[in-house]
Short mmCIF file of C-alpha atoms in Angstrom, two decimals:
data_model
loop_
_atom_site.label_atom_id
_atom_site.label_comp_id
_atom_site.label_asym_id
_atom_site.label_seq_id
_atom_site.Cartn_x
_atom_site.Cartn_y
_atom_site.Cartn_z
CA MET A 1 140.62 98.23 120.95
CA THR A 2 142.00 94.78 121.69
CA ASP A 3 142.14 95.39 125.45
CA HIS A 4 138.59 96.60 125.44
CA THR A 5 136.04 94.91 127.70
CA PRO A 6 132.54 95.05 126.19
CA GLN A 7 129.99 97.10 128.10
CA ARG A 8 126.62 95.95 126.86
CA PRO A 9 124.39 98.96 126.19
CA GLY A 10 120.63 98.47 126.41
CA HIS A 11 119.04 101.79 125.64
CA PHE A 12 119.43 102.77 122.01
CA ALA A 13 117.80 105.89 120.60
CA LEU A 14 117.22 107.06 117.06
CA VAL A 15 116.91 110.71 116.13
CA VAL A 16 114.39 111.52 113.39
CA PHE A 17 113.53 114.78 111.65
CA PRO A 18 111.64 115.71 108.46
CA GLN A 19 113.40 114.41 105.33
CA TYR A 20 115.56 111.90 107.19
CA GLU A 21 116.97 109.18 104.91
CA PRO A 22 115.05 105.97 105.65
CA LEU A 23 117.82 103.39 105.22
CA ASP A 24 120.19 105.51 107.33
CA ALA A 25 117.76 104.90 110.16
CA PHE A 26 116.31 101.46 109.41
CA GLY A 27 119.55 99.66 108.60
CA PRO A 28 121.09 100.17 112.05
CA THR A 29 117.77 99.70 113.85
CA GLU A 30 117.17 96.42 112.01
CA ILE A 31 120.24 95.15 113.88
CA LEU A 32 118.62 96.17 117.15
CA HIS A 33 115.44 94.44 116.06
CA GLY A 34 117.52 91.26 115.95
CA LEU A 35 119.49 91.97 119.14
CA GLY A 36 116.14 92.36 120.88
CA HIS A 37 115.02 88.85 119.92
CA PRO A 38 115.14 86.27 122.71
CA MET A 39 116.22 83.60 120.24
CA VAL A 40 119.27 85.67 119.32
CA ASN A 41 120.11 87.20 122.66
CA PRO A 42 119.26 85.68 126.07
CA ASP A 43 119.63 89.18 127.50
CA SER A 44 117.27 90.67 124.91
CA ALA A 45 114.96 92.22 127.49
CA LYS A 46 117.73 94.75 128.10
CA VAL A 47 117.53 96.02 124.51
CA HIS A 48 115.22 98.96 123.94
CA LEU A 49 114.79 101.54 121.19
CA SER A 50 113.49 105.07 121.67
CA ILE A 51 112.67 107.22 118.64
CA ILE A 52 113.11 110.94 119.25
CA GLY A 53 111.60 113.57 116.98
CA PRO A 54 110.47 117.20 116.95
CA SER A 55 107.03 116.16 118.24
CA LEU A 56 105.06 112.94 118.73
CA GLU A 57 103.44 113.40 115.31
CA PRO A 58 104.60 111.07 112.51
CA VAL A 59 107.81 112.27 110.88
CA SER A 60 108.02 111.95 107.09
CA SER A 61 111.09 111.26 105.00
CA GLY A 62 109.38 113.16 102.20
CA PRO A 63 109.65 116.80 101.17
CA ALA A 64 109.39 119.28 104.02
CA GLU A 65 107.04 122.22 104.01
CA GLY A 66 108.62 125.38 102.65
CA ASP A 67 111.53 123.65 100.95
CA PRO A 68 112.12 125.46 97.63
CA SER A 69 114.60 122.89 96.26
CA PRO A 70 113.39 120.70 93.41
CA HIS A 71 115.83 117.97 94.42
CA LYS A 72 113.37 116.06 96.51
CA SER A 73 111.98 112.59 96.22
CA ARG A 74 108.24 112.14 96.45
CA VAL A 75 108.80 108.68 97.87
CA ALA A 76 108.34 108.86 101.60
CA GLN A 77 107.70 106.90 104.74
CA SER A 78 106.35 108.42 107.94
CA ILE A 79 107.37 106.93 111.28
CA VAL A 80 106.12 107.68 114.75
CA PRO A 81 108.41 109.04 117.49
CA THR A 82 108.22 107.79 121.05
CA HIS A 83 109.80 110.94 122.55
CA THR A 84 110.54 114.55 121.65
CA PHE A 85 113.74 116.58 121.69
CA ASP A 86 112.20 118.70 124.42
CA ASN A 87 111.29 115.69 126.55
CA PRO A 88 113.77 112.95 125.70
CA PRO A 89 114.18 109.64 127.52
CA LYS A 90 116.80 109.54 130.25
CA ASP A 91 119.91 107.37 130.25
CA ILE A 92 120.39 106.86 126.52
CA ASP A 93 123.38 104.60 125.96
CA VAL A 94 123.73 104.78 122.17
CA LEU A 95 122.34 107.58 120.02
CA ILE A 96 121.90 106.98 116.27
CA VAL A 97 121.83 110.01 113.96
CA PRO A 98 120.74 109.51 110.34
CA GLY A 99 121.33 111.91 107.49
CA GLY A 100 119.11 112.82 104.57
CA PHE A 101 117.90 115.99 102.89
CA GLY A 102 116.58 117.18 106.23
CA ALA A 103 120.04 117.10 107.80
CA GLY A 104 121.37 119.82 105.52
CA PRO A 105 123.59 121.79 105.61
CA LYS A 106 122.26 124.71 103.62
CA ALA A 107 124.99 124.42 101.01
CA LEU A 108 123.66 121.01 99.96
CA TRP A 109 121.40 120.49 96.94
CA GLY A 110 121.90 124.08 95.79
CA GLY A 111 118.77 125.27 97.54
CA GLY A 112 120.47 127.31 100.26
CA TRP A 113 117.67 126.19 102.53
CA GLU A 114 117.26 123.72 105.34
CA PRO A 115 114.37 122.88 107.62
CA ALA A 116 114.10 125.28 110.54
CA GLY A 117 114.27 122.32 112.93
CA VAL A 118 117.87 121.40 112.13
CA GLU A 119 119.34 123.73 114.76
CA ARG A 120 117.18 122.00 117.37
CA VAL A 121 118.66 118.63 116.35
CA VAL A 122 122.18 120.06 116.54
CA GLN A 123 121.49 121.44 120.01
CA PHE A 124 120.04 118.10 121.09
CA LEU A 125 123.19 116.28 120.01
CA ARG A 126 125.36 118.87 121.80
CA ASP A 127 123.35 118.38 125.00
CA GLN A 128 123.29 114.59 124.83
CA TYR A 129 126.85 113.71 123.82
CA PRO A 130 128.51 114.07 127.24
CA GLY A 131 126.12 111.54 128.78
CA LEU A 132 126.24 108.93 126.00
CA LYS A 133 128.28 105.77 125.84
CA HIS A 134 128.34 105.93 122.05
CA LEU A 135 127.17 108.18 119.23
CA LEU A 136 126.72 106.70 115.74
CA THR A 137 126.21 109.00 112.78
CA VAL A 138 125.19 107.78 109.33
CA CYS A 139 125.72 109.62 106.04
CA ASN A 140 125.42 113.42 106.34
CA GLY A 141 124.23 112.93 109.91
CA ALA A 142 127.94 113.51 110.56
CA GLY A 143 127.37 117.10 109.52
CA LEU A 144 124.88 117.56 112.36
CA ALA A 145 127.41 116.19 114.85
CA ALA A 146 130.10 118.42 113.34
CA ARG A 147 127.93 121.50 113.75
CA ALA A 148 127.40 120.49 117.38
CA GLY A 149 131.18 120.56 117.85
CA ILE A 150 131.27 116.87 118.70
CA LEU A 151 133.69 116.00 115.91
CA ASP A 152 136.21 118.74 116.78
CA GLY A 153 139.69 117.29 117.21
CA HIS A 154 138.61 113.82 116.08
CA LYS A 155 138.80 111.68 112.98
CA ALA A 156 135.47 111.12 111.21
CA THR A 157 133.92 110.19 107.88
CA THR A 158 130.73 110.89 105.96
CA ASN A 159 128.89 110.26 102.67
CA LYS A 160 131.28 110.12 99.73
CA GLN A 161 129.02 111.75 97.14
CA LEU A 162 128.51 114.72 99.48
CA TRP A 163 132.15 114.78 100.63
CA GLN A 164 133.05 118.32 99.55
CA VAL A 165 130.11 119.92 101.28
CA ILE A 166 129.79 117.92 104.49
CA THR A 167 133.47 118.12 105.36
CA THR A 168 133.16 121.93 105.47
CA THR A 169 130.82 121.59 108.45
CA GLY A 170 133.70 120.36 110.64
CA PRO A 171 136.83 122.46 110.01
CA LYS A 172 138.47 121.13 113.18
CA THR A 173 137.94 117.50 112.13
CA HIS A 174 140.28 115.16 110.28
CA TRP A 175 137.94 113.70 107.64
CA VAL A 176 139.08 110.23 106.60
CA ALA A 177 138.20 109.38 103.00
CA ASN A 178 138.99 105.67 102.76
CA ALA A 179 136.63 104.60 105.49
CA ARG A 180 133.29 102.84 105.58
CA TRP A 181 133.28 103.95 109.20
CA VAL A 182 135.65 105.59 111.72
CA VAL A 183 135.86 105.08 115.49
CA ALA A 184 137.23 107.97 117.58
CA ASP A 185 137.16 109.58 121.04
CA ASN A 186 138.28 106.36 122.76
CA GLY A 187 135.51 104.29 121.18
CA LYS A 188 132.72 106.73 121.99
CA LEU A 189 132.34 108.36 118.57
CA TRP A 190 131.34 106.32 115.52
CA THR A 191 130.84 108.01 112.16
CA SER A 192 129.92 106.08 109.04
CA SER A 193 129.89 106.92 105.36
CA GLY A 194 126.79 106.89 103.14
CA VAL A 195 123.50 105.16 103.91
CA SER A 196 124.19 101.40 104.03
CA SER A 197 127.62 101.92 105.59
CA GLY A 198 125.74 102.72 108.79
CA THR A 199 124.58 99.11 108.96
CA ASP A 200 128.12 97.76 108.81
CA ALA A 201 129.19 100.32 111.41
CA MET A 202 126.34 99.25 113.67
CA LEU A 203 127.32 95.59 113.38
CA ALA A 204 130.86 96.61 114.38
CA LEU A 205 129.49 98.66 117.27
CA VAL A 206 127.41 95.69 118.46
CA ASP A 207 130.52 93.50 118.39
CA TYR A 208 132.47 96.20 120.25
CA THR A 209 129.85 96.59 122.96
CA TRP A 210 128.16 93.18 123.16
CA GLY A 211 131.11 90.99 122.16
CA LYS A 212 130.44 87.27 121.83
CA ASN A 213 127.49 85.14 122.84
CA ALA A 214 127.67 82.04 125.04
CA GLN A 215 128.66 79.97 122.00
CA GLY A 216 131.62 82.24 121.38
CA VAL A 217 130.15 83.83 118.25
CA LEU A 218 130.20 87.59 117.82
CA PHE A 219 126.69 89.01 118.13
CA GLY A 220 127.27 90.94 114.90
CA ASP A 221 127.89 87.67 113.08
CA VAL A 222 124.74 86.09 114.47
CA LEU A 223 122.76 89.12 113.37
CA LYS A 224 124.23 89.40 109.85
CA GLU A 225 123.18 85.80 109.21
CA GLY A 226 119.58 86.58 110.15
CA MET A 227 119.64 89.68 107.96
CA GLU A 228 121.46 87.85 105.14
CA TRP A 229 123.75 90.87 105.11
CA ASN A 230 126.97 90.65 103.11
CA ARG A 231 128.92 92.18 105.93
CA VAL A 232 131.97 94.44 105.55
CA TYR A 233 134.44 93.77 108.36
CA ASP A 234 137.24 96.07 107.22
CA SER A 235 136.34 99.66 108.03
CA THR A 236 138.84 100.88 105.42
CA ALA A 237 137.29 98.84 102.58
CA ASP A 238 135.43 101.65 100.83
CA PRO A 239 134.97 101.41 97.06
CA PHE A 240 132.79 104.53 97.20
CA ALA A 241 135.69 106.70 98.36
CA VAL A 242 137.50 105.45 95.25
CA SER A 243 134.60 105.90 92.81
CA ASN A 244 134.01 109.42 94.11
CA LYS A 245 137.75 110.26 94.18
CA CYS A 246 137.59 111.44 97.80
CA THR A 247 140.77 112.37 99.66
CA ASP A 248 141.37 113.15 103.32
CA VAL A 249 140.53 116.63 104.56
CA GLU A 250 142.91 117.66 107.34
CA PRO A 251 141.75 119.90 110.19
CA GLN A 252 142.46 123.57 109.63
CA ALA A 253 144.88 125.37 111.93
CA ALA A 254 143.12 127.45 114.57
CA MET B 1 115.82 88.36 79.58
CA THR B 2 118.27 89.72 77.05
CA ASP B 3 115.58 90.52 74.48
CA HIS B 4 113.56 92.33 77.10
CA THR B 5 112.57 95.95 76.49
CA PRO B 6 112.27 97.86 79.77
CA GLN B 7 108.80 99.10 80.66
CA ARG B 8 109.30 101.79 83.24
CA PRO B 9 106.85 101.35 86.10
CA GLY B 10 105.87 104.42 88.10
CA HIS B 11 103.47 103.28 90.77
CA PHE B 12 105.13 101.17 93.44
CA ALA B 13 103.23 99.97 96.48
CA LEU B 14 104.42 98.49 99.76
CA VAL B 15 102.26 96.16 101.83
CA VAL B 16 102.58 96.56 105.62
CA PHE B 17 101.04 94.61 108.48
CA PRO B 18 101.75 94.31 112.22
CA GLN B 19 105.18 92.79 112.90
CA TYR B 20 106.52 93.41 109.40
CA GLU B 21 110.32 93.26 109.26
CA PRO B 22 111.55 96.84 108.82
CA LEU B 23 114.57 96.29 106.56
CA ASP B 24 112.49 94.01 104.28
CA ALA B 25 110.40 97.08 103.59
CA PHE B 26 112.87 99.95 103.85
CA GLY B 27 115.70 98.44 101.81
CA PRO B 28 113.68 98.20 98.59
CA THR B 29 111.86 101.48 99.21
CA GLU B 30 115.17 103.28 99.79
CA ILE B 31 115.90 102.48 96.14
CA LEU B 32 112.62 104.13 95.17
CA HIS B 33 113.52 107.09 97.32
CA GLY B 34 116.54 107.48 95.04
CA LEU B 35 114.68 106.72 91.80
CA GLY B 36 112.25 109.47 92.79
CA HIS B 37 115.00 112.10 92.98
CA PRO B 38 115.18 114.53 90.06
CA MET B 39 118.97 114.56 90.26
CA VAL B 40 119.04 110.80 89.70
CA ASN B 41 116.13 110.39 87.32
CA PRO B 42 114.83 113.08 84.92
CA ASP B 43 111.55 111.18 84.85
CA SER B 44 111.34 111.08 88.66
CA ALA B 45 107.90 112.66 88.76
CA LYS B 46 106.59 109.34 87.48
CA VAL B 47 107.83 107.49 90.57
CA HIS B 48 105.33 107.18 93.38
CA LEU B 49 105.04 104.97 96.47
CA SER B 50 101.79 103.92 98.12
CA ILE B 51 101.87 102.19 101.51
CA ILE B 52 98.96 99.81 102.05
CA GLY B 53 98.01 98.53 105.49
CA PRO B 54 95.05 97.14 107.43
CA SER B 55 93.91 100.67 108.29
CA LEU B 56 95.29 104.20 108.09
CA GLU B 57 96.56 103.94 111.67
CA PRO B 58 100.36 103.58 112.14
CA VAL B 59 101.52 99.98 111.73
CA SER B 60 104.16 98.76 114.18
CA SER B 61 106.94 96.26 113.51
CA GLY B 62 106.75 95.39 117.22
CA PRO B 63 104.87 92.61 119.01
CA ALA B 64 101.23 92.26 117.99
CA GLU B 65 98.38 92.19 120.45
CA GLY B 66 97.48 88.67 121.52
CA ASP B 67 100.67 87.05 120.33
CA PRO B 68 101.65 84.41 122.92
CA SER B 69 105.11 83.71 121.48
CA PRO B 70 108.06 84.96 123.51
CA HIS B 71 110.14 85.20 120.36
CA LYS B 72 109.47 88.83 119.75
CA SER B 73 111.70 91.83 119.64
CA ARG B 74 110.67 94.86 121.64
CA VAL B 75 112.45 97.05 119.12
CA ALA B 76 109.88 98.52 116.82
CA GLN B 77 109.13 101.24 114.33
CA SER B 78 105.65 102.38 113.40
CA ILE B 79 104.95 103.66 109.90
CA VAL B 80 101.89 105.29 108.48
CA PRO B 81 99.93 103.75 105.56
CA THR B 82 98.55 105.86 102.75
CA HIS B 83 95.88 103.31 101.76
CA THR B 84 94.07 100.28 103.16
CA PHE B 85 93.59 96.75 101.84
CA ASP B 86 89.89 97.50 101.57
CA ASN B 87 90.46 100.71 99.61
CA PRO B 88 93.73 100.29 97.75
CA PRO B 89 95.11 102.60 95.08
CA LYS B 90 94.34 101.71 91.49
CA ASP B 91 96.89 100.81 88.84
CA ILE B 92 99.70 99.52 91.01
CA ASP B 93 102.63 98.56 88.80
CA VAL B 94 104.95 96.92 91.33
CA LEU B 95 103.82 95.48 94.66
CA ILE B 96 106.44 94.89 97.39
CA VAL B 97 105.67 92.32 100.09
CA PRO B 98 107.92 92.19 103.16
CA GLY B 99 108.16 89.35 105.64
CA GLY B 100 108.60 89.40 109.39
CA PHE B 101 107.00 87.77 112.39
CA GLY B 102 103.65 89.12 111.26
CA ALA B 103 103.83 87.21 107.97
CA GLY B 104 103.72 83.83 109.70
CA PRO B 105 102.95 81.08 108.90
CA LYS B 106 101.66 79.58 112.13
CA ALA B 107 104.35 76.92 112.19
CA LEU B 108 107.03 79.60 112.61
CA TRP B 109 108.55 80.50 115.98
CA GLY B 110 106.83 77.57 117.68
CA GLY B 111 103.91 79.67 118.80
CA GLY B 112 101.32 78.15 116.47
CA TRP B 113 99.82 81.61 116.25
CA GLU B 114 99.71 84.36 113.69
CA PRO B 115 98.00 87.72 113.55
CA ALA B 116 94.36 87.46 112.45
CA GLY B 117 95.07 89.93 109.66
CA VAL B 118 97.36 87.63 107.69
CA GLU B 119 94.53 86.05 105.70
CA ARG B 120 93.48 89.53 104.62
CA VAL B 121 96.99 90.17 103.28
CA VAL B 122 96.95 86.83 101.43
CA GLN B 123 93.60 87.67 99.86
CA PHE B 124 94.88 91.11 98.88
CA LEU B 125 97.84 89.57 97.07
CA ARG B 126 95.57 87.04 95.34
CA ASP B 127 93.31 89.87 94.14
CA GLN B 128 96.12 92.15 93.03
CA TYR B 129 98.49 89.79 91.25
CA PRO B 130 96.65 89.54 87.92
CA GLY B 131 96.77 93.31 87.43
CA LEU B 132 100.39 93.89 88.46
CA LYS B 133 103.41 94.30 86.24
CA HIS B 134 105.67 92.87 88.95
CA LEU B 135 105.42 91.38 92.43
CA LEU B 136 108.50 91.43 94.69
CA THR B 137 108.53 89.39 97.89
CA VAL B 138 111.20 89.71 100.54
CA CYS B 139 112.08 87.10 103.17
CA ASN B 140 109.10 85.10 104.41
CA GLY B 141 106.84 87.46 102.47
CA ALA B 142 107.21 84.64 99.89
CA GLY B 143 105.08 82.52 102.21
CA LEU B 144 102.21 85.00 101.89
CA ALA B 145 102.45 84.85 98.09
CA ALA B 146 102.64 81.06 98.25
CA ARG B 147 99.48 80.88 100.34
CA ALA B 148 97.78 83.11 97.76
CA GLY B 149 98.65 80.51 95.11
CA ILE B 150 100.81 82.98 93.20
CA LEU B 151 103.93 80.82 93.39
CA ASP B 152 102.22 77.65 92.12
CA GLY B 153 104.11 76.16 89.20
CA HIS B 154 106.95 78.67 89.49
CA LYS B 155 110.48 78.81 90.86
CA ALA B 156 110.91 80.92 93.97
CA THR B 157 113.16 81.48 96.97
CA THR B 158 112.82 82.70 100.56
CA ASN B 159 114.72 83.29 103.81
CA LYS B 160 117.41 80.66 104.36
CA GLN B 161 117.12 80.43 108.16
CA LEU B 162 113.38 79.78 107.81
CA TRP B 163 113.79 77.51 104.77
CA GLN B 164 112.20 74.35 106.15
CA VAL B 165 109.03 76.08 107.30
CA ILE B 166 108.38 78.61 104.54
CA THR B 167 108.86 76.12 101.72
CA THR B 168 105.95 74.07 103.12
CA THR B 169 103.61 76.98 102.34
CA GLY B 170 104.06 76.39 98.59
CA PRO B 171 103.93 72.65 97.81
CA LYS B 172 103.46 73.35 94.09
CA THR B 173 106.54 75.58 93.94
CA HIS B 174 110.12 74.71 93.03
CA TRP B 175 112.04 76.37 95.84
CA VAL B 176 115.55 77.33 94.71
CA ALA B 177 118.10 77.25 97.51
CA ASN B 178 121.17 78.85 95.95
CA ALA B 179 119.50 82.13 95.10
CA ARG B 180 119.66 85.61 96.51
CA TRP B 181 116.61 86.17 94.35
CA VAL B 182 114.64 84.33 91.64
CA VAL B 183 112.73 85.75 88.66
CA ALA B 184 109.80 83.73 87.29
CA ASP B 185 106.47 83.98 85.44
CA ASN B 186 108.06 85.70 82.43
CA GLY B 187 109.65 88.41 84.57
CA LYS B 188 106.53 89.22 86.56
CA LEU B 189 107.35 87.34 89.76
CA TRP B 190 110.38 88.27 91.86
CA THR B 191 111.08 86.46 95.13
CA SER B 192 114.11 87.25 97.26
CA SER B 193 115.78 85.50 100.15
CA GLY B 194 116.19 86.99 103.66
CA VAL B 195 115.90 90.67 104.56
CA SER B 196 118.76 92.50 102.78
CA SER B 197 118.51 90.26 99.71
CA GLY B 198 115.35 92.21 98.88
CA THR B 199 117.47 95.29 98.26
CA ASP B 200 119.66 93.51 95.72
CA ALA B 201 116.54 92.07 94.08
CA MET B 202 115.01 95.52 93.89
CA LEU B 203 118.14 96.96 92.26
CA ALA B 204 117.91 94.13 89.69
CA LEU B 205 114.21 94.85 89.18
CA VAL B 206 114.94 98.54 88.63
CA ASP B 207 117.54 97.62 86.00
CA TYR B 208 115.07 95.20 84.39
CA THR B 209 112.29 97.77 84.23
CA TRP B 210 114.06 101.12 83.99
CA GLY B 211 117.20 100.01 82.13
CA LYS B 212 119.87 102.64 81.54
CA ASN B 213 119.84 106.40 81.93
CA ALA B 214 120.77 108.91 79.21
CA GLN B 215 124.44 108.43 80.05
CA GLY B 216 124.14 104.71 79.42
CA VAL B 217 124.47 103.74 83.08
CA LEU B 218 122.05 101.26 84.63
CA PHE B 219 119.72 103.01 87.06
CA GLY B 220 120.52 100.33 89.65
CA ASP B 221 124.19 101.26 89.45
CA VAL B 222 123.46 104.96 89.87
CA LEU B 223 121.35 104.17 92.91
CA LYS B 224 123.77 101.74 94.59
CA GLU B 225 126.43 104.49 94.46
CA GLY B 226 124.14 106.91 96.29
CA MET B 227 123.29 104.26 98.85
CA GLU B 228 126.94 103.09 99.10
CA TRP B 229 125.49 99.61 98.74
CA ASN B 230 127.92 96.74 98.08
CA ARG B 231 125.71 95.35 95.40
CA VAL B 232 125.29 91.67 94.55
CA TYR B 233 124.82 91.26 90.78
CA ASP B 234 124.77 87.46 90.63
CA SER B 235 121.40 86.20 91.83
CA THR B 236 122.93 82.77 92.55
CA ALA B 237 125.66 84.16 94.84
CA ASP B 238 124.13 83.21 98.17
CA PRO B 239 126.49 82.41 101.05
CA PHE B 240 123.48 82.11 103.35
CA ALA B 241 122.12 79.10 101.46
CA VAL B 242 125.52 77.54 102.14
CA SER B 243 125.77 78.52 105.82
CA ASN B 244 122.25 77.23 106.43
CA LYS B 245 122.79 74.05 104.36
CA CYS B 246 119.66 74.68 102.28
CA THR B 247 118.86 72.46 99.30
CA ASP B 248 116.21 72.78 96.61
CA VAL B 249 112.66 71.71 97.42
CA GLU B 250 110.96 70.29 94.32
CA PRO B 251 107.23 70.72 93.78
CA GLN B 252 105.16 67.81 94.96
CA ALA B 253 103.21 65.76 92.43
CA ALA B 254 99.54 66.66 92.39
#
């Protein structure tokens, strides 16, 4: 990526669905909150976030209706989409896909159940990927991208506590264990590990796409100072792969 | 705090107001999301989050109506309160106060303006503090607590980039520079530095109040694994105090 010339994306979009994991979503978007500040970025007016959900009604991170699994937190935040999957904004540059209980797959949590809306999210990702500049998945959001076929033939990573289950969703993917995040498909495809790893991946993506400011400082470094974020620069520095004893899962032969 | 016996709080509440900083709020509450999971905490049914705002309408982190300052991000998320300041839930154990542009004070950002609702938030904190088990402020949320008089006579910390301005809101406070977070008032008062520091403070607060699980592992350590959070254990390990050249601000003589 050393010969890479940054192409500064302006239109970011976040996918939300019932039982999304809040920090998966709000870590990466906090970075955009900063990138959209005039005091941080003279070109901030270019930065825009769309939030895309099943409908324009608030979407809760709490238990979904009909879910029989007891493994659900009662702690929830509801956020408000700006667009729907059926009527999304045009010209999305970067699409952010969180994980969470609502991302499934069915084999997770022992419930054998997932919200009926998951297939719609998978289809949305399948439809959008060709037109994107970048896709960033966080946590088991990688499983949604895998089910859309987007990870086929690529390297990727995902949550380390859910490693055994999520990696089954992408049998044609080389799942990299020792990775806080993985970049593939010529810089288009970014997958991160669990929850807060998405924030480090997003800082790296901002550096990759926005590069340095007029003072020669990487935008990601300006932003991590404002967030007081103890940033991880090395994408292979992943103590959680070690603590969870994860090893690579090679793609299966066709 | 070594002789301390954990008292496990169940009712957490988050204050929100226009132009709150999202990660100030969603970092600490992500920890509650985990603490509320039955697979993490056998006593999870005790854990509950209320979200308290000016009204029950969605509250946006984006620019507030009437704000003349150009220093605003257009990137925003709206979340939905469960209660209002005028009709709050009873028996809150732990109150979480984020910062953000909407927390002011007027001297910030050069605009000399702050949302009209800030005084209502300050009054709410003043009214609630006596009945709480713990108050946790994040970022310039400390300025709201200072204006409520809660920080008078105590040690506290706040955002390091906003150090010079926020410390003026609490002239009777000893502001500690080299601190990711500070505990005062016999363990009741927790103030954290900028944005993501609130998440480390919350993990420490969960350890302080919930202690260890049946396997002898601190709840904070169980939760940081699920979040893949590179946890800071040492409250004095603050590279951002160094990078921003912050020094202690002693309380002024009466």
